[in-house]
Coordinates of C-alpha atoms in Angstrom, one line a residue:
M20 CA 104.1 109.4 97.0
I21 CA 104.4 108.4 100.6
P22 CA 106.2 110.9 102.9
Q23 CA 109.3 109.5 104.7
H24 CA 108.7 111.7 107.8
V25 CA 105.7 113.1 109.5
V26 CA 105.9 116.0 111.9
E27 CA 102.9 117.3 113.8
L28 CA 102.4 121.0 114.0
E29 CA 99.9 123.1 115.9
T30 CA 99.8 125.7 113.2
I31 CA 101.3 125.8 109.7
P32 CA 103.5 128.9 109.2
L33 CA 102.1 131.1 106.4
L34 CA 103.5 133.9 104.3
P35 CA 101.6 137.2 104.1
N36 CA 100.0 136.0 100.8
G37 CA 98.5 132.9 102.5
K38 CA 100.9 130.3 101.1
I39 CA 102.9 127.9 103.3
D40 CA 106.2 129.3 104.5
R41 CA 108.4 126.3 103.7
K42 CA 111.5 127.9 105.2
S43 CA 109.9 128.2 108.6
L44 CA 108.8 124.5 108.7
P45 CA 110.8 122.6 111.3
A46 CA 113.2 119.8 110.2
P47 CA 112.1 116.3 111.2
G48 CA 113.9 115.3 114.4
P49 CA 114.6 111.9 115.7
S50 CA 111.1 111.5 117.1
A51 CA 109.7 111.8 113.5
V52 CA 111.8 108.8 112.3
L53 CA 112.3 106.6 115.3
S54 CA 109.7 104.0 116.2
G55 CA 107.2 105.0 118.9
A56 CA 108.2 102.7 121.7
F57 CA 111.9 102.8 122.5
A58 CA 113.4 99.6 123.6
A59 CA 117.1 99.8 124.5
P60 CA 119.5 97.2 123.2
E61 CA 120.3 94.6 126.0
T62 CA 122.9 92.1 124.7
D63 CA 126.4 92.9 123.7
V64 CA 125.6 92.1 120.0
E65 CA 122.5 94.3 120.1
K66 CA 124.6 97.1 121.6
I67 CA 127.2 96.7 118.9
V68 CA 124.6 96.7 116.1
A69 CA 122.8 99.7 117.5
G70 CA 126.1 101.6 117.9
E71 CA 127.2 100.9 114.4
M72 CA 123.7 101.9 113.0
E73 CA 123.9 105.2 115.0
R74 CA 127.4 105.9 113.6
V75 CA 126.5 105.1 110.0
L76 CA 123.2 107.0 110.1
A77 CA 124.6 109.8 112.3
L78 CA 121.4 109.4 114.4
P79 CA 121.6 108.9 118.2
G80 CA 119.1 106.8 120.2
I81 CA 118.4 103.9 117.9
G82 CA 116.3 101.2 119.6
L83 CA 115.8 97.5 119.0
H84 CA 112.8 97.9 116.7
D85 CA 113.9 100.9 114.6
N86 CA 114.2 100.0 110.9
F87 CA 117.5 100.9 109.3
F88 CA 115.8 101.9 106.0
S89 CA 113.0 103.9 107.7
L90 CA 115.7 105.9 109.5
G91 CA 117.1 107.1 106.2
G92 CA 119.4 104.1 105.3
H93 CA 119.9 103.2 101.7
S94 CA 121.9 100.6 99.8
L95 CA 125.3 102.5 100.1
L96 CA 124.9 103.0 103.8
A97 CA 123.8 99.3 104.2
A98 CA 127.1 98.3 102.5
Q99 CA 129.0 100.5 104.9
L100 CA 127.1 99.1 107.9
A101 CA 127.7 95.5 106.8
A102 CA 131.4 96.2 106.4
S103 CA 131.7 98.1 109.8
L104 CA 129.8 95.3 111.6
G105 CA 132.0 92.7 110.0
R106 CA 135.1 94.5 111.2
A107 CA 133.7 95.0 114.7
L108 CA 132.6 91.4 115.1
G109 CA 135.2 89.6 113.0
L110 CA 132.4 88.1 111.0
Q111 CA 131.5 88.4 107.3
I112 CA 127.9 89.7 107.0
P113 CA 126.4 89.4 103.6
F114 CA 125.0 92.6 102.2
A115 CA 121.6 91.0 101.5
V116 CA 121.1 90.2 105.2
L117 CA 120.4 93.8 106.0
F118 CA 117.4 93.8 103.7
D119 CA 116.0 90.7 105.4
A120 CA 116.9 91.9 108.9
P121 CA 116.7 95.7 109.0
T122 CA 116.1 96.2 112.7
V123 CA 118.7 96.0 115.5
K124 CA 116.9 93.1 117.0
T125 CA 116.6 91.0 113.8
L126 CA 120.1 91.7 112.7
A127 CA 121.5 90.8 116.1
Q128 CA 119.4 87.6 116.0
W129 CA 120.9 86.7 112.6
I130 CA 124.4 87.3 113.9
Q131 CA 123.8 85.1 117.0
A132 CA 122.2 82.4 114.9
H133 CA 125.1 82.5 112.4
S134 CA 127.7 82.2 115.2
A135 CA 125.7 79.4 116.7
Q136 CA 126.0 77.4 113.4
G137 CA 129.7 76.8 114.0
N138 CA 130.9 80.1 112.7
P139 CA 132.1 81.8 115.8
V140 CA 131.9 85.5 116.2
V141 CA 135.7 86.1 116.4
G142 CA 136.6 89.1 118.6
L143 CA 133.3 89.5 120.3
S144 CA 134.9 90.6 123.5
R145 CA 136.8 93.4 121.5
A146 CA 133.5 94.4 119.9
A147 CA 131.8 94.5 123.3
R148 CA 134.5 96.9 124.5
I149 CA 133.8 99.0 121.4
A150 CA 130.1 99.1 122.1
R151 CA 130.7 100.4 125.6
G152 CA 133.2 103.0 124.4
P153 CA 132.5 106.7 124.0
R154 CA 131.4 106.3 120.3
C155 CA 128.1 104.6 121.2
R156 CA 127.0 106.8 124.1

């Protein structure tokens, strides 16, 4: 049993009988699940991938090295992410790729390598406009 999130507390809230007051424990915030060193997405593809991950996970501030599955992603959300990225980029992204490339950086690298192999990323300029839109801020 490995915890998904770790939150540091100065003191643990207790009930009058000395037991832990679970209702008073704070919910894990983004700092509990995001990787320690934030690296902002730089390329258009990285911005699109990060924006779609943020939308699917409903978690703002996803960086290059944050792992989709460590942030609470699961197979159903991975399928949703693959579909939404496919629509945004005009590219078919196999579901299994997300398990091999779960971070923004590795997934963006896969997309760029896939488009470099003669499979152009159709509509990348449209997707770049989406990444700069109000959804991803």
